[in-house]
């Protein structure tokens, strides 16, 4: 048997966005963004001008105005855990395969950038090789 619990969330709202090969859960809000080949979790908010490619965004445990992906972000090859705040203009790029790095707010495992739960990436942050 498979067990789950109902969340009673509203359906996702998508305005003027382009989604290709995306798994999208309920309760999301996406405005004027491009999302490709990604998984978007519960209650994820993606602001205007954001581009997300090859990412896993876990979503959040609750709705808040500052949780989610900020405007004009460009994220590729990353995993964002729950309740992550990504400021305006943040850029994330994957590292070469086999790369392992540790930072105060994020880390890299086998070339994949991982932002842990409840972390805040300030506006203009650039995480790239």
CSV table of N, CA and C in Angstrom, one decimal:
chain,number,residue,atom,x,y,z
A,1,UNK,N,0.8,-1.2,0.0
A,1,UNK,CA,0.0,0.0,0.0
A,1,UNK,C,0.9,1.3,0.0
A,2,UNK,N,0.3,2.3,-0.6
A,2,UNK,CA,0.9,3.6,-0.6
A,2,UNK,C,0.1,4.6,0.3
A,3,UNK,N,0.8,5.2,1.2
A,3,UNK,CA,0.1,6.1,2.1
A,3,UNK,C,0.6,7.6,1.8
A,4,UNK,N,-0.4,8.5,1.9
A,4,UNK,CA,-0.1,9.9,1.8
A,4,UNK,C,-1.1,10.7,2.5
A,5,UNK,N,-1.0,12.0,2.6
A,5,UNK,CA,-2.0,12.8,3.3
A,5,UNK,C,-2.4,14.0,2.4
A,6,UNK,N,-3.6,14.3,2.4
A,6,UNK,CA,-4.1,15.4,1.6
A,6,UNK,C,-3.6,16.7,2.1
A,7,UNK,N,-3.3,17.7,1.3
A,7,UNK,CA,-2.7,19.0,1.7
A,7,UNK,C,-3.8,20.1,1.5
A,8,UNK,N,-4.8,19.9,0.7
A,8,UNK,CA,-5.8,20.9,0.5
A,8,UNK,C,-5.3,22.2,0.1
A,9,UNK,N,-4.3,22.2,-0.8
A,9,UNK,CA,-3.7,23.5,-1.3
A,9,UNK,C,-4.4,23.9,-2.6
A,10,UNK,N,-4.4,25.2,-2.9
A,10,UNK,CA,-4.9,25.6,-4.2
A,10,UNK,C,-4.1,25.1,-5.4
A,11,UNK,N,-4.7,25.1,-6.5
A,11,UNK,CA,-4.0,24.7,-7.7
A,11,UNK,C,-2.9,25.7,-8.0
A,12,UNK,N,-1.9,25.3,-8.8
A,12,UNK,CA,-0.8,26.2,-9.1
A,12,UNK,C,-1.3,27.3,-10.1
A,13,UNK,N,-0.7,28.5,-9.9
A,13,UNK,CA,-1.1,29.6,-10.8
A,13,UNK,C,0.2,30.0,-11.6
A,14,UNK,N,0.0,30.0,-12.9
A,14,UNK,CA,1.1,30.2,-13.8
A,14,UNK,C,0.7,31.3,-14.8
A,15,UNK,N,1.4,32.5,-14.8
A,15,UNK,CA,1.1,33.6,-15.6
A,15,UNK,C,2.3,33.9,-16.6
A,16,UNK,N,2.0,33.9,-17.9
A,16,UNK,CA,3.0,34.3,-18.9
A,16,UNK,C,4.3,33.6,-18.8
A,17,UNK,N,4.3,32.3,-18.5
A,17,UNK,CA,5.5,31.6,-18.3
A,17,UNK,C,5.7,30.5,-19.3
A,18,UNK,N,6.9,30.0,-19.5
A,18,UNK,CA,7.2,28.9,-20.4
A,18,UNK,C,7.8,27.7,-19.6
A,19,UNK,N,7.0,26.6,-19.6
A,19,UNK,CA,7.4,25.4,-18.8
A,19,UNK,C,7.6,24.3,-19.8
A,20,UNK,N,8.8,23.6,-19.7
A,20,UNK,CA,9.1,22.5,-20.6
A,20,UNK,C,9.6,21.3,-19.8
A,21,UNK,N,9.0,20.2,-19.9
A,21,UNK,CA,9.4,19.0,-19.1
A,21,UNK,C,9.6,19.3,-17.6
A,22,UNK,N,8.5,19.8,-17.0
A,22,UNK,CA,8.5,20.2,-15.6
A,22,UNK,C,7.5,19.4,-14.8
A,23,UNK,N,7.9,18.9,-13.7
A,23,UNK,CA,7.0,18.3,-12.7
A,23,UNK,C,6.6,19.3,-11.7
A,24,UNK,N,5.3,19.7,-11.7
A,24,UNK,CA,4.9,20.8,-10.9
A,24,UNK,C,3.8,20.3,-9.9
A,25,UNK,N,4.0,20.7,-8.6
A,25,UNK,CA,3.1,20.3,-7.6
A,25,UNK,C,2.1,21.4,-7.3
A,26,UNK,N,1.2,21.2,-6.4
A,26,UNK,CA,0.1,22.1,-6.1
A,26,UNK,C,0.6,23.3,-5.2
A,27,UNK,N,-0.1,24.4,-5.3
A,27,UNK,CA,0.2,25.6,-4.5
A,27,UNK,C,1.3,26.5,-5.0
A,28,UNK,N,1.8,26.3,-6.2
A,28,UNK,CA,2.9,27.1,-6.7
A,28,UNK,C,2.3,28.4,-7.4
A,29,UNK,N,3.2,29.4,-7.4
A,29,UNK,CA,2.9,30.6,-8.2
A,29,UNK,C,4.1,30.9,-9.0
A,30,UNK,N,3.9,31.0,-10.3
A,30,UNK,CA,5.0,31.2,-11.3
A,30,UNK,C,4.6,32.4,-12.2
A,31,UNK,N,5.4,33.5,-12.2
A,31,UNK,CA,5.0,34.6,-13.0
A,31,UNK,C,6.1,35.0,-14.0
A,32,UNK,N,5.8,35.0,-15.3
A,32,UNK,CA,6.7,35.5,-16.3
A,32,UNK,C,8.1,34.9,-16.2
A,33,UNK,N,8.2,33.5,-16.1
A,33,UNK,CA,9.4,32.8,-15.9
A,33,UNK,C,9.6,31.7,-16.9
A,34,UNK,N,10.8,31.2,-17.0
A,34,UNK,CA,11.0,30.0,-17.9
A,34,UNK,C,11.6,28.9,-17.0
A,35,UNK,N,10.9,27.7,-17.1
A,35,UNK,CA,11.4,26.6,-16.3
A,35,UNK,C,11.5,25.4,-17.2
A,36,UNK,N,12.7,24.8,-17.3
A,36,UNK,CA,13.0,23.7,-18.2
A,36,UNK,C,13.5,22.5,-17.4
A,37,UNK,N,13.0,21.3,-17.7
A,37,UNK,CA,13.6,20.1,-17.2
A,37,UNK,C,13.9,20.1,-15.7
A,38,UNK,N,12.8,20.4,-14.9
A,38,UNK,CA,13.0,20.6,-13.4
A,38,UNK,C,11.8,20.1,-12.7
A,39,UNK,N,12.0,19.9,-11.3
A,39,UNK,CA,11.0,19.5,-10.4
A,39,UNK,C,10.7,20.7,-9.5
A,40,UNK,N,9.5,21.1,-9.4
A,40,UNK,CA,9.1,22.3,-8.6
A,40,UNK,C,8.1,21.8,-7.5
A,41,UNK,N,8.6,21.9,-6.3
A,41,UNK,CA,7.8,21.4,-5.1
A,41,UNK,C,6.7,22.3,-4.6
A,42,UNK,N,6.1,21.9,-3.5
A,42,UNK,CA,5.0,22.5,-2.9
A,42,UNK,C,5.2,24.0,-2.6
A,43,UNK,N,4.2,24.8,-2.9
A,43,UNK,CA,4.2,26.2,-2.5
A,43,UNK,C,5.4,27.0,-3.0
A,44,UNK,N,6.0,26.6,-4.1
A,44,UNK,CA,7.1,27.3,-4.7
A,44,UNK,C,6.6,28.6,-5.3
A,45,UNK,N,7.3,29.7,-5.1
A,45,UNK,CA,7.1,31.0,-5.7
A,45,UNK,C,8.3,31.3,-6.6
A,46,UNK,N,8.0,31.5,-7.9
A,46,UNK,CA,9.0,31.9,-8.8
A,46,UNK,C,8.7,33.2,-9.4
A,47,UNK,N,9.5,34.2,-9.2
A,47,UNK,CA,9.2,35.6,-9.6
A,47,UNK,C,9.5,35.9,-11.1
A,48,UNK,N,9.1,37.1,-11.5
A,48,UNK,CA,9.3,37.5,-12.9
A,48,UNK,C,10.7,37.5,-13.4
A,49,UNK,N,10.9,37.0,-14.6
A,49,UNK,CA,12.2,37.1,-15.2
A,49,UNK,C,13.2,35.9,-14.8
A,50,UNK,N,12.7,35.0,-13.9
A,50,UNK,CA,13.6,33.9,-13.5
A,50,UNK,C,13.7,32.9,-14.6
A,51,UNK,N,14.9,32.2,-14.6
A,51,UNK,CA,15.1,31.1,-15.6
A,51,UNK,C,15.6,30.0,-14.7
A,52,UNK,N,15.0,28.8,-14.8
A,52,UNK,CA,15.4,27.6,-14.0
A,52,UNK,C,15.5,26.5,-14.9
A,53,UNK,N,16.7,25.8,-14.9
A,53,UNK,CA,16.9,24.7,-15.8
A,53,UNK,C,17.6,23.6,-15.0
A,54,UNK,N,17.2,22.4,-15.2
A,54,UNK,CA,17.8,21.2,-14.6
A,54,UNK,C,17.9,21.3,-13.1
A,55,UNK,N,16.9,21.8,-12.4
A,55,UNK,CA,16.9,22.0,-11.0
A,55,UNK,C,15.8,21.2,-10.3
A,56,UNK,N,16.1,21.0,-9.0
A,56,UNK,CA,15.1,20.5,-8.1
A,56,UNK,C,14.8,21.6,-7.0
A,57,UNK,N,13.6,22.1,-7.0
A,57,UNK,CA,13.2,23.1,-6.0
A,57,UNK,C,12.2,22.5,-5.1
A,58,UNK,N,12.6,22.2,-3.8
A,58,UNK,CA,11.7,21.5,-2.9
A,58,UNK,C,10.5,22.2,-2.5
A,59,UNK,N,10.5,23.6,-2.6
A,59,UNK,CA,9.3,24.3,-2.2
A,59,UNK,C,9.4,24.8,-0.7
A,60,UNK,N,8.2,25.0,-0.1
A,60,UNK,CA,8.3,25.5,1.3
A,60,UNK,C,7.2,24.8,2.1
A,61,UNK,N,7.3,24.9,3.5
A,61,UNK,CA,6.4,24.4,4.4
A,61,UNK,C,5.2,25.3,4.6
A,62,UNK,N,5.4,26.6,4.3
A,62,UNK,CA,4.3,27.6,4.5
A,62,UNK,C,4.5,28.7,3.5
A,63,UNK,N,3.4,29.5,3.3
A,63,UNK,CA,3.5,30.6,2.4
A,63,UNK,C,4.1,31.8,3.1
A,64,UNK,N,5.1,32.5,2.5
A,64,UNK,CA,5.7,33.7,3.0
A,64,UNK,C,6.1,34.5,1.8
A,65,UNK,N,6.1,35.8,1.9
A,65,UNK,CA,6.4,36.7,0.7
A,65,UNK,C,7.8,36.6,0.3
A,66,UNK,N,8.7,36.2,1.2
A,66,UNK,CA,10.2,36.3,0.8
A,66,UNK,C,10.7,34.9,0.5
A,67,UNK,N,9.9,33.8,0.6
A,67,UNK,CA,10.5,32.5,0.3
A,67,UNK,C,10.2,32.2,-1.2
A,68,UNK,N,11.3,31.6,-1.8
A,68,UNK,CA,11.2,31.2,-3.2
A,68,UNK,C,12.3,31.8,-4.0
A,69,UNK,N,12.1,31.8,-5.4
A,69,UNK,CA,13.1,32.3,-6.3
A,69,UNK,C,12.7,33.8,-6.7
A,70,UNK,N,13.7,34.7,-6.4
A,70,UNK,CA,13.4,36.1,-6.7
A,70,UNK,C,13.5,36.4,-8.2
A,71,UNK,N,13.2,37.7,-8.5
A,71,UNK,CA,13.2,38.1,-9.9
A,71,UNK,C,14.5,38.1,-10.5
A,72,UNK,N,14.5,37.8,-11.8
A,72,UNK,CA,15.7,37.8,-12.7
A,72,UNK,C,16.8,36.9,-12.2
A,73,UNK,N,16.5,35.8,-11.6
A,73,UNK,CA,17.5,34.7,-11.3
A,73,UNK,C,17.7,33.8,-12.4
A,74,UNK,N,18.9,33.2,-12.4
A,74,UNK,CA,19.3,32.3,-13.5
A,74,UNK,C,19.9,31.0,-12.8
A,75,UNK,N,19.1,30.0,-12.6
A,75,UNK,CA,19.5,28.8,-11.9
A,75,UNK,C,19.7,27.6,-12.8
A,76,UNK,N,20.8,26.9,-12.7
A,76,UNK,CA,21.0,25.7,-13.6
A,76,UNK,C,21.7,24.7,-12.7
A,77,UNK,N,21.2,23.4,-12.8
A,77,UNK,CA,21.9,22.3,-12.1
A,77,UNK,C,22.0,22.5,-10.6
A,78,UNK,N,20.9,22.8,-9.9
A,78,UNK,CA,21.0,23.0,-8.5
A,78,UNK,C,19.9,22.3,-7.8
A,79,UNK,N,20.1,22.1,-6.5
A,79,UNK,CA,19.0,21.5,-5.6
A,79,UNK,C,18.8,22.6,-4.5
A,80,UNK,N,17.6,23.1,-4.5
A,80,UNK,CA,17.2,24.0,-3.4
A,80,UNK,C,16.3,23.3,-2.4
A,81,UNK,N,16.7,23.2,-1.2
A,81,UNK,CA,15.9,22.5,-0.2
A,81,UNK,C,14.7,23.4,0.2
A,82,UNK,N,13.9,23.0,1.2
A,82,UNK,CA,12.7,23.7,1.6
A,82,UNK,C,13.0,25.0,2.2
A,83,UNK,N,12.1,26.0,2.0
A,83,UNK,CA,12.1,27.3,2.7
A,83,UNK,C,13.3,28.1,2.3
A,84,UNK,N,13.9,27.9,1.1
A,84,UNK,CA,15.1,28.6,0.7
A,84,UNK,C,14.6,30.0,0.1
A,85,UNK,N,15.4,31.0,0.4
A,85,UNK,CA,15.1,32.4,-0.1
A,85,UNK,C,16.2,32.7,-1.1
A,86,UNK,N,15.9,32.9,-2.3
A,86,UNK,CA,16.8,33.3,-3.4
A,86,UNK,C,16.6,34.7,-3.8
A,87,UNK,N,17.5,35.6,-3.5
A,87,UNK,CA,17.4,37.0,-3.8
A,87,UNK,C,17.4,37.3,-5.3
A,88,UNK,N,17.1,38.6,-5.6
A,88,UNK,CA,17.1,39.1,-7.0
A,88,UNK,C,18.4,39.0,-7.6
A,89,UNK,N,18.4,38.4,-8.9
A,89,UNK,CA,19.6,38.4,-9.7
A,89,UNK,C,20.6,37.3,-9.3
A,90,UNK,N,20.2,36.3,-8.6
A,90,UNK,CA,21.2,35.3,-8.2
A,90,UNK,C,21.4,34.4,-9.4
A,91,UNK,N,22.7,34.0,-9.5
A,91,UNK,CA,23.1,33.1,-10.6
A,91,UNK,C,23.8,31.9,-10.0
A,92,UNK,N,23.3,30.7,-10.4
A,92,UNK,CA,23.9,29.4,-10.0
A,92,UNK,C,24.2,28.6,-11.2
A,93,UNK,N,25.4,28.1,-11.3
A,93,UNK,CA,25.8,27.2,-12.4
A,93,UNK,C,26.4,25.9,-11.9
A,94,UNK,N,26.3,24.8,-12.5
A,94,UNK,CA,26.9,23.6,-12.0
A,94,UNK,C,28.4,23.6,-12.2
A,95,UNK,N,29.1,22.9,-11.3
A,95,UNK,CA,30.5,22.8,-11.3
A,95,UNK,C,30.9,21.5,-12.1
A,96,UNK,N,32.2,21.4,-12.4
A,96,UNK,CA,32.6,20.2,-13.1
A,96,UNK,C,32.3,18.9,-12.3
A,97,UNK,N,31.9,17.8,-12.9
A,97,UNK,CA,31.6,16.6,-12.2
A,97,UNK,C,32.8,16.2,-11.4
A,98,UNK,N,32.5,15.8,-10.1
A,98,UNK,CA,33.5,15.3,-9.2
A,98,UNK,C,33.9,16.4,-8.2
A,99,UNK,N,33.4,17.6,-8.4
A,99,UNK,CA,33.8,18.8,-7.6
A,99,UNK,C,33.0,18.7,-6.3
A,100,UNK,N,33.7,18.9,-5.1
A,100,UNK,CA,33.1,19.0,-3.8
A,100,UNK,C,33.7,20.2,-3.1
A,101,UNK,N,32.8,21.1,-2.7
A,101,UNK,CA,33.1,22.4,-2.0
A,101,UNK,C,32.1,22.6,-0.9
A,102,UNK,N,32.6,23.3,0.1
A,102,UNK,CA,31.7,23.7,1.2
A,102,UNK,C,31.8,25.2,1.4
A,103,UNK,N,30.6,25.8,1.6
A,103,UNK,CA,30.5,27.3,1.8
A,103,UNK,C,29.6,27.4,3.0
A,104,UNK,N,29.6,28.6,3.5
A,104,UNK,CA,28.7,28.9,4.7
A,104,UNK,C,27.2,28.7,4.3
A,105,UNK,N,26.8,29.1,3.1
A,105,UNK,CA,25.4,29.1,2.8
A,105,UNK,C,25.0,28.0,1.8
A,106,UNK,N,26.0,27.4,1.2
A,106,UNK,CA,25.7,26.4,0.1
A,106,UNK,C,26.9,25.4,0.1
A,107,UNK,N,26.7,24.3,-0.6
A,107,UNK,CA,27.8,23.4,-0.8
A,107,UNK,C,27.7,22.7,-2.2
A,108,UNK,N,28.7,22.1,-2.7
A,108,UNK,CA,28.7,21.4,-4.0
A,108,UNK,C,29.1,19.9,-3.7
A,109,UNK,N,28.3,19.0,-4.2
A,109,UNK,CA,28.6,17.6,-4.2
A,109,UNK,C,28.5,17.0,-5.6
A,110,UNK,N,29.7,16.5,-6.0
A,110,UNK,CA,29.8,15.9,-7.4
A,110,UNK,C,29.3,16.9,-8.4
A,111,UNK,N,29.7,18.2,-8.2
A,111,UNK,CA,29.4,19.2,-9.2
A,111,UNK,C,28.0,19.8,-9.1
A,112,UNK,N,27.1,19.3,-8.2
A,112,UNK,CA,25.8,19.8,-8.1
A,112,UNK,C,25.7,20.8,-6.9
A,113,UNK,N,25.3,22.0,-7.1
A,113,UNK,CA,25.1,23.0,-6.1
A,113,UNK,C,23.9,22.7,-5.3
A,114,UNK,N,24.1,22.6,-3.9
A,114,UNK,CA,23.0,22.3,-3.0
A,114,UNK,C,22.8,23.5,-2.0
A,115,UNK,N,21.6,24.0,-1.9
A,115,UNK,CA,21.4,25.1,-0.9
A,115,UNK,C,20.5,24.4,0.2
A,116,UNK,N,21.0,24.3,1.4
A,116,UNK,CA,20.3,23.6,2.5
A,116,UNK,C,19.0,24.4,2.9
A,117,UNK,N,18.3,23.6,3.7
A,117,UNK,CA,17.0,24.1,4.2
A,117,UNK,C,17.1,25.4,5.0
A,118,UNK,N,16.1,26.3,4.8
A,118,UNK,CA,16.0,27.6,5.5
A,118,UNK,C,17.1,28.6,5.2
A,119,UNK,N,17.9,28.4,4.1
A,119,UNK,CA,19.0,29.3,3.8
A,119,UNK,C,18.6,30.5,3.0
A,120,UNK,N,19.3,31.5,3.1
A,120,UNK,CA,19.0,32.8,2.4
A,120,UNK,C,20.2,33.2,1.5
A,121,UNK,N,20.0,33.2,0.2
A,121,UNK,CA,21.0,33.7,-0.8
A,121,UNK,C,20.7,35.2,-1.1
A,122,UNK,N,21.6,36.1,-0.7
A,122,UNK,CA,21.4,37.5,-0.9
A,122,UNK,C,21.3,37.9,-2.3
A,123,UNK,N,20.7,39.0,-2.7
A,123,UNK,CA,20.6,39.5,-4.0
A,123,UNK,C,22.0,39.6,-4.7
A,124,UNK,N,22.1,39.2,-5.9
A,124,UNK,CA,23.4,39.3,-6.7
A,124,UNK,C,24.4,38.2,-6.4
A,125,UNK,N,24.0,37.2,-5.6
A,125,UNK,CA,25.0,36.1,-5.4
A,125,UNK,C,25.3,35.4,-6.7
A,126,UNK,N,26.5,35.0,-6.9
A,126,UNK,CA,26.9,34.2,-8.0
A,126,UNK,C,27.7,33.0,-7.6
A,127,UNK,N,27.1,31.8,-7.9
A,127,UNK,CA,27.7,30.6,-7.5
A,127,UNK,C,28.0,29.8,-8.8
A,128,UNK,N,29.3,29.8,-9.2
A,128,UNK,CA,29.7,29.3,-10.5
A,128,UNK,C,31.2,28.9,-10.4
A,129,UNK,N,31.6,27.9,-11.3
A,129,UNK,CA,33.0,27.5,-11.3
A,129,UNK,C,33.9,28.7,-11.8
